[in-house]
Amino acid sequence: GKDLSAEIVNETCPVMAGEKVNPKITTVTYKGKVYGFCCKSCIKKFAKAPEKYLPNLNTGKKVEKKEEPKKL
C-alpha cells in the first residue's frame, strides 16, 4: 500500500497546535492537501470548521492574509 504519511503536509496538529501528527490515524484531504492530526477527536473538530484551525499551521511559514498575532 501507499504510505500516506508521506503526503501529509503538516507536522503538527492544526487543532491541538504543537501536538505531533499521528500518521497511523485517518487523514483529511482539504483543498487538495492532506492534513494529519494527533487524535481522532481533532479530526471531527477540523471537519466542522477547517478554516478556523488552518491558521494554526502557518507558524513559521509565510501567511498570505494578515492575521492578528496569536496570544499564547
CSV table of N, CA, C and O in Angstrom, one decimal:
chain,number,residue,atom,x,y,z
A,1,GLY,N,0.8,-1.2,0.0
A,1,GLY,CA,0.0,0.0,0.0
A,1,GLY,C,0.9,1.3,0.0
A,1,GLY,O,2.0,1.2,0.3
A,2,LYS,N,0.2,2.4,-0.3
A,2,LYS,CA,0.9,3.6,-0.4
A,2,LYS,C,1.0,4.2,1.0
A,2,LYS,O,0.1,4.1,1.8
A,3,ASP,N,2.2,4.8,1.3
A,3,ASP,CA,2.4,5.4,2.6
A,3,ASP,C,1.8,6.8,2.6
A,3,ASP,O,2.4,7.7,2.1
A,4,LEU,N,0.7,6.9,3.3
A,4,LEU,CA,0.0,8.2,3.3
A,4,LEU,C,0.8,9.3,4.1
A,4,LEU,O,0.6,10.5,3.8
A,5,SER,N,1.5,8.8,5.1
A,5,SER,CA,2.2,9.8,5.9
A,5,SER,C,3.2,10.7,5.1
A,5,SER,O,3.5,11.8,5.5
A,6,ALA,N,3.6,10.2,3.9
A,6,ALA,CA,4.5,10.9,3.0
A,6,ALA,C,3.7,12.1,2.4
A,6,ALA,O,4.4,13.1,2.0
A,7,GLU,N,2.4,12.0,2.4
A,7,GLU,CA,1.6,13.1,1.7
A,7,GLU,C,1.1,14.1,2.7
A,7,GLU,O,0.6,15.2,2.3
A,8,ILE,N,1.2,13.8,4.0
A,8,ILE,CA,0.7,14.8,5.0
A,8,ILE,C,1.5,16.1,4.9
A,8,ILE,O,2.8,16.0,5.0
A,9,VAL,N,0.9,17.2,4.8
A,9,VAL,CA,1.6,18.5,4.6
A,9,VAL,C,2.0,19.1,5.9
A,9,VAL,O,2.9,19.9,6.0
A,10,ASN,N,1.4,18.7,7.0
A,10,ASN,CA,1.7,19.3,8.3
A,10,ASN,C,2.3,18.4,9.3
A,10,ASN,O,2.0,17.2,9.3
A,11,GLU,N,3.2,18.9,10.1
A,11,GLU,CA,3.9,18.0,11.1
A,11,GLU,C,3.2,18.1,12.4
A,11,GLU,O,3.3,17.2,13.2
A,12,THR,N,2.5,19.2,12.7
A,12,THR,CA,1.8,19.3,13.9
A,12,THR,C,0.3,19.4,13.7
A,12,THR,O,-0.1,19.9,12.6
A,13,CYS,N,-0.5,19.1,14.7
A,13,CYS,CA,-1.9,19.0,14.6
A,13,CYS,C,-2.5,20.5,14.5
A,13,CYS,O,-2.1,21.3,15.3
A,14,PRO,N,-3.4,20.7,13.5
A,14,PRO,CA,-4.0,22.1,13.4
A,14,PRO,C,-4.9,22.4,14.5
A,14,PRO,O,-5.1,23.6,14.8
A,15,VAL,N,-5.5,21.4,15.2
A,15,VAL,CA,-6.4,21.6,16.3
A,15,VAL,C,-5.7,21.8,17.6
A,15,VAL,O,-5.9,22.8,18.3
A,16,MET,N,-4.9,20.8,18.0
A,16,MET,CA,-4.1,20.9,19.2
A,16,MET,C,-2.7,21.4,18.7
A,16,MET,O,-1.8,20.6,18.5
A,17,ALA,N,-2.6,22.7,18.6
A,17,ALA,CA,-1.4,23.3,18.0
A,17,ALA,C,-0.1,22.8,18.8
A,17,ALA,O,-0.1,22.9,20.0
A,18,GLY,N,0.9,22.3,18.1
A,18,GLY,CA,2.1,21.9,18.7
A,18,GLY,C,2.1,20.4,19.0
A,18,GLY,O,3.2,19.8,19.2
A,19,GLU,N,1.0,19.7,18.9
A,19,GLU,CA,1.0,18.3,19.1
A,19,GLU,C,1.4,17.6,17.8
A,19,GLU,O,1.0,18.0,16.7
A,20,LYS,N,2.3,16.6,17.8
A,20,LYS,CA,2.8,15.9,16.6
A,20,LYS,C,1.6,15.1,16.0
A,20,LYS,O,0.8,14.5,16.7
A,21,VAL,N,1.6,15.2,14.7
A,21,VAL,CA,0.7,14.4,13.9
A,21,VAL,C,0.9,12.9,14.1
A,21,VAL,O,2.0,12.4,14.1
A,22,ASN,N,-0.2,12.1,14.3
A,22,ASN,CA,-0.1,10.7,14.3
A,22,ASN,C,-0.4,10.1,12.9
A,22,ASN,O,-1.5,10.1,12.5
A,23,PRO,N,0.6,9.6,12.2
A,23,PRO,CA,0.4,9.2,10.8
A,23,PRO,C,-0.4,7.9,10.7
A,23,PRO,O,-0.8,7.5,9.6
A,24,LYS,N,-0.7,7.2,11.8
A,24,LYS,CA,-1.5,6.0,11.8
A,24,LYS,C,-3.0,6.2,11.7
A,24,LYS,O,-3.7,5.3,11.4
A,25,ILE,N,-3.4,7.4,12.1
A,25,ILE,CA,-4.9,7.7,12.1
A,25,ILE,C,-5.3,8.3,10.8
A,25,ILE,O,-4.5,8.7,10.0
A,26,THR,N,-6.6,8.4,10.6
A,26,THR,CA,-7.2,9.0,9.4
A,26,THR,C,-6.7,10.4,9.1
A,26,THR,O,-6.5,11.2,10.0
A,27,THR,N,-6.4,10.6,7.8
A,27,THR,CA,-6.1,12.0,7.4
A,27,THR,C,-7.3,12.6,6.7
A,27,THR,O,-8.3,11.9,6.4
A,28,VAL,N,-7.3,13.9,6.6
A,28,VAL,CA,-8.3,14.7,5.9
A,28,VAL,C,-7.7,15.4,4.8
A,28,VAL,O,-6.7,16.1,4.9
A,29,THR,N,-8.4,15.2,3.6
A,29,THR,CA,-7.9,16.0,2.4
A,29,THR,C,-8.8,17.2,2.3
A,29,THR,O,-10.0,17.1,2.2
A,30,TYR,N,-8.2,18.4,2.3
A,30,TYR,CA,-8.9,19.6,2.2
A,30,TYR,C,-8.2,20.5,1.2
A,30,TYR,O,-7.1,20.8,1.3
A,31,LYS,N,-9.0,21.0,0.2
A,31,LYS,CA,-8.5,21.8,-0.8
A,31,LYS,C,-7.2,21.2,-1.5
A,31,LYS,O,-6.2,21.9,-1.7
A,32,GLY,N,-7.2,19.9,-1.7
A,32,GLY,CA,-6.2,19.2,-2.3
A,32,GLY,C,-4.9,18.9,-1.5
A,32,GLY,O,-4.0,18.4,-2.0
A,33,LYS,N,-5.0,19.2,-0.2
A,33,LYS,CA,-3.8,18.9,0.6
A,33,LYS,C,-4.2,17.9,1.7
A,33,LYS,O,-5.4,17.9,2.2
A,34,VAL,N,-3.3,17.0,2.1
A,34,VAL,CA,-3.6,16.0,3.0
A,34,VAL,C,-3.1,16.5,4.4
A,34,VAL,O,-1.9,16.8,4.6
A,35,TYR,N,-4.1,16.6,5.4
A,35,TYR,CA,-3.7,17.0,6.7
A,35,TYR,C,-3.8,15.8,7.7
A,35,TYR,O,-4.7,15.0,7.6
A,36,GLY,N,-2.8,15.8,8.6
A,36,GLY,CA,-2.8,14.8,9.6
A,36,GLY,C,-3.2,15.4,11.0
A,36,GLY,O,-3.1,16.7,11.1
A,37,PHE,N,-3.5,14.6,11.9
A,37,PHE,CA,-4.0,15.1,13.2
A,37,PHE,C,-3.4,14.2,14.3
A,37,PHE,O,-2.9,13.1,14.1
A,38,CYS,N,-3.4,14.7,15.6
A,38,CYS,CA,-2.9,14.0,16.7
A,38,CYS,C,-3.8,12.9,17.2
A,38,CYS,O,-3.4,11.9,17.7
A,39,CYS,N,-5.1,13.1,17.1
A,39,CYS,CA,-6.1,12.2,17.6
A,39,CYS,C,-7.4,12.3,16.8
A,39,CYS,O,-7.6,13.3,16.1
A,40,LYS,N,-8.3,11.3,16.9
A,40,LYS,CA,-9.5,11.3,16.1
A,40,LYS,C,-10.5,12.4,16.5
A,40,LYS,O,-11.2,12.9,15.7
A,41,SER,N,-10.5,12.8,17.8
A,41,SER,CA,-11.4,13.9,18.1
A,41,SER,C,-11.1,15.2,17.4
A,41,SER,O,-11.9,16.0,17.1
A,42,CYS,N,-9.8,15.4,17.1
A,42,CYS,CA,-9.4,16.6,16.4
A,42,CYS,C,-9.9,16.6,15.0
A,42,CYS,O,-10.2,17.6,14.4
A,43,ILE,N,-9.9,15.4,14.4
A,43,ILE,CA,-10.4,15.2,13.0
A,43,ILE,C,-11.9,15.8,13.0
A,43,ILE,O,-12.2,16.5,12.1
A,44,LYS,N,-12.7,15.4,14.0
A,44,LYS,CA,-14.1,15.8,14.0
A,44,LYS,C,-14.2,17.3,14.1
A,44,LYS,O,-15.0,18.0,13.4
A,45,LYS,N,-13.3,17.9,15.0
A,45,LYS,CA,-13.4,19.4,15.1
A,45,LYS,C,-13.0,20.1,13.9
A,45,LYS,O,-13.6,21.1,13.5
A,46,PHE,N,-11.9,19.6,13.2
A,46,PHE,CA,-11.4,20.2,12.0
A,46,PHE,C,-12.5,20.1,10.9
A,46,PHE,O,-12.7,21.0,10.1
A,47,ALA,N,-13.2,18.9,10.8
A,47,ALA,CA,-14.2,18.7,9.7
A,47,ALA,C,-15.3,19.7,9.9
A,47,ALA,O,-15.9,20.2,8.9
A,48,LYS,N,-15.6,20.1,11.1
A,48,LYS,CA,-16.7,21.1,11.3
A,48,LYS,C,-16.3,22.5,10.9
A,48,LYS,O,-17.1,23.3,10.4
A,49,ALA,N,-15.0,22.9,11.1
A,49,ALA,CA,-14.6,24.3,10.9
A,49,ALA,C,-13.1,24.3,10.5
A,49,ALA,O,-12.2,24.8,11.2
A,50,PRO,N,-12.8,23.8,9.3
A,50,PRO,CA,-11.4,23.8,8.8
A,50,PRO,C,-10.7,25.1,8.8
A,50,PRO,O,-9.6,25.3,9.2
A,51,GLU,N,-11.5,26.2,8.4
A,51,GLU,CA,-10.9,27.5,8.2
A,51,GLU,C,-10.5,28.1,9.6
A,51,GLU,O,-9.6,28.9,9.7
A,52,LYS,N,-11.1,27.6,10.6
A,52,LYS,CA,-10.8,28.0,12.0
A,52,LYS,C,-9.5,27.5,12.4
A,52,LYS,O,-8.7,28.2,13.2
A,53,TYR,N,-9.1,26.3,12.0
A,53,TYR,CA,-7.9,25.7,12.5
A,53,TYR,C,-6.7,25.8,11.6
A,53,TYR,O,-5.6,25.7,12.1
A,54,LEU,N,-6.9,26.0,10.3
A,54,LEU,CA,-5.8,26.1,9.4
A,54,LEU,C,-4.8,27.1,9.7
A,54,LEU,O,-3.6,26.9,9.6
A,55,PRO,N,-5.2,28.3,10.3
A,55,PRO,CA,-4.1,29.3,10.6
A,55,PRO,C,-3.1,28.8,11.6
A,55,PRO,O,-2.0,29.3,11.7
A,56,ASN,N,-3.5,27.8,12.4
A,56,ASN,CA,-2.5,27.2,13.4
A,56,ASN,C,-1.3,26.6,12.7
A,56,ASN,O,-0.3,26.5,13.4
A,57,LEU,N,-1.5,26.2,11.5
A,57,LEU,CA,-0.4,25.6,10.8
A,57,LEU,C,0.6,26.6,10.1
A,57,LEU,O,1.6,26.2,9.6
A,58,ASN,N,0.2,27.9,10.2
A,58,ASN,CA,1.0,28.8,9.4
A,58,ASN,C,2.2,29.4,10.2
A,58,ASN,O,2.9,30.3,9.7
A,59,THR,N,2.4,28.9,11.4
A,59,THR,CA,3.5,29.4,12.2
A,59,THR,C,4.8,29.1,11.5
A,59,THR,O,5.0,27.9,11.1
A,60,GLY,N,5.6,30.0,11.2
A,60,GLY,CA,6.9,29.8,10.6
A,60,GLY,C,6.9,29.8,9.1
A,60,GLY,O,7.9,29.9,8.4
A,61,LYS,N,5.7,29.7,8.5
A,61,LYS,CA,5.6,29.8,7.1
A,61,LYS,C,5.0,31.2,6.7
A,61,LYS,O,4.4,31.9,7.5
A,62,LYS,N,5.1,31.5,5.5
A,62,LYS,CA,4.6,32.8,5.0
A,62,LYS,C,3.1,32.7,5.0
A,62,LYS,O,2.5,31.8,4.4
A,63,VAL,N,2.4,33.7,5.7
A,63,VAL,CA,1.0,33.7,5.7
A,63,VAL,C,0.5,34.7,4.7
A,63,VAL,O,1.0,35.8,4.6
A,64,GLU,N,-0.4,34.3,3.9
A,64,GLU,CA,-0.8,35.2,2.8
A,64,GLU,C,-1.7,36.3,3.2
A,64,GLU,O,-1.4,37.5,2.9
A,65,LYS,N,-2.7,36.1,4.1
A,65,LYS,CA,-3.5,37.2,4.6
A,65,LYS,C,-3.0,37.5,6.0
A,65,LYS,O,-2.6,36.7,6.8
A,66,LYS,N,-3.1,38.8,6.3
A,66,LYS,CA,-2.6,39.2,7.6
A,66,LYS,C,-3.5,38.8,8.7
A,66,LYS,O,-4.7,38.9,8.6
A,67,GLU,N,-2.9,38.2,9.8
A,67,GLU,CA,-3.7,37.7,10.9
A,67,GLU,C,-3.2,38.5,12.1
A,67,GLU,O,-2.1,38.9,12.2
A,68,GLU,N,-4.1,38.6,13.1
A,68,GLU,CA,-3.7,39.2,14.4
A,68,GLU,C,-2.8,38.2,15.0
A,68,GLU,O,-3.0,37.0,15.0
A,69,PRO,N,-1.7,38.7,15.6
A,69,PRO,CA,-0.8,37.8,16.3
A,69,PRO,C,-1.5,37.0,17.4
A,69,PRO,O,-2.3,37.6,18.1
A,70,LYS,N,-1.3,35.7,17.4
A,70,LYS,CA,-2.0,34.9,18.5
A,70,LYS,C,-1.3,35.1,19.8
A,70,LYS,O,-0.1,34.9,19.9
A,71,LYS,N,-2.1,35.3,20.8
A,71,LYS,CA,-1.6,35.4,22.2
A,71,LYS,C,-1.5,34.0,22.8
A,71,LYS,O,-2.5,33.3,22.7
A,72,LEU,N,-0.4,33.6,23.3
A,72,LEU,CA,-0.3,32.2,23.9
A,72,LEU,C,-0.6,32.3,25.3
A,72,LEU,O,-0.3,33.2,26.0
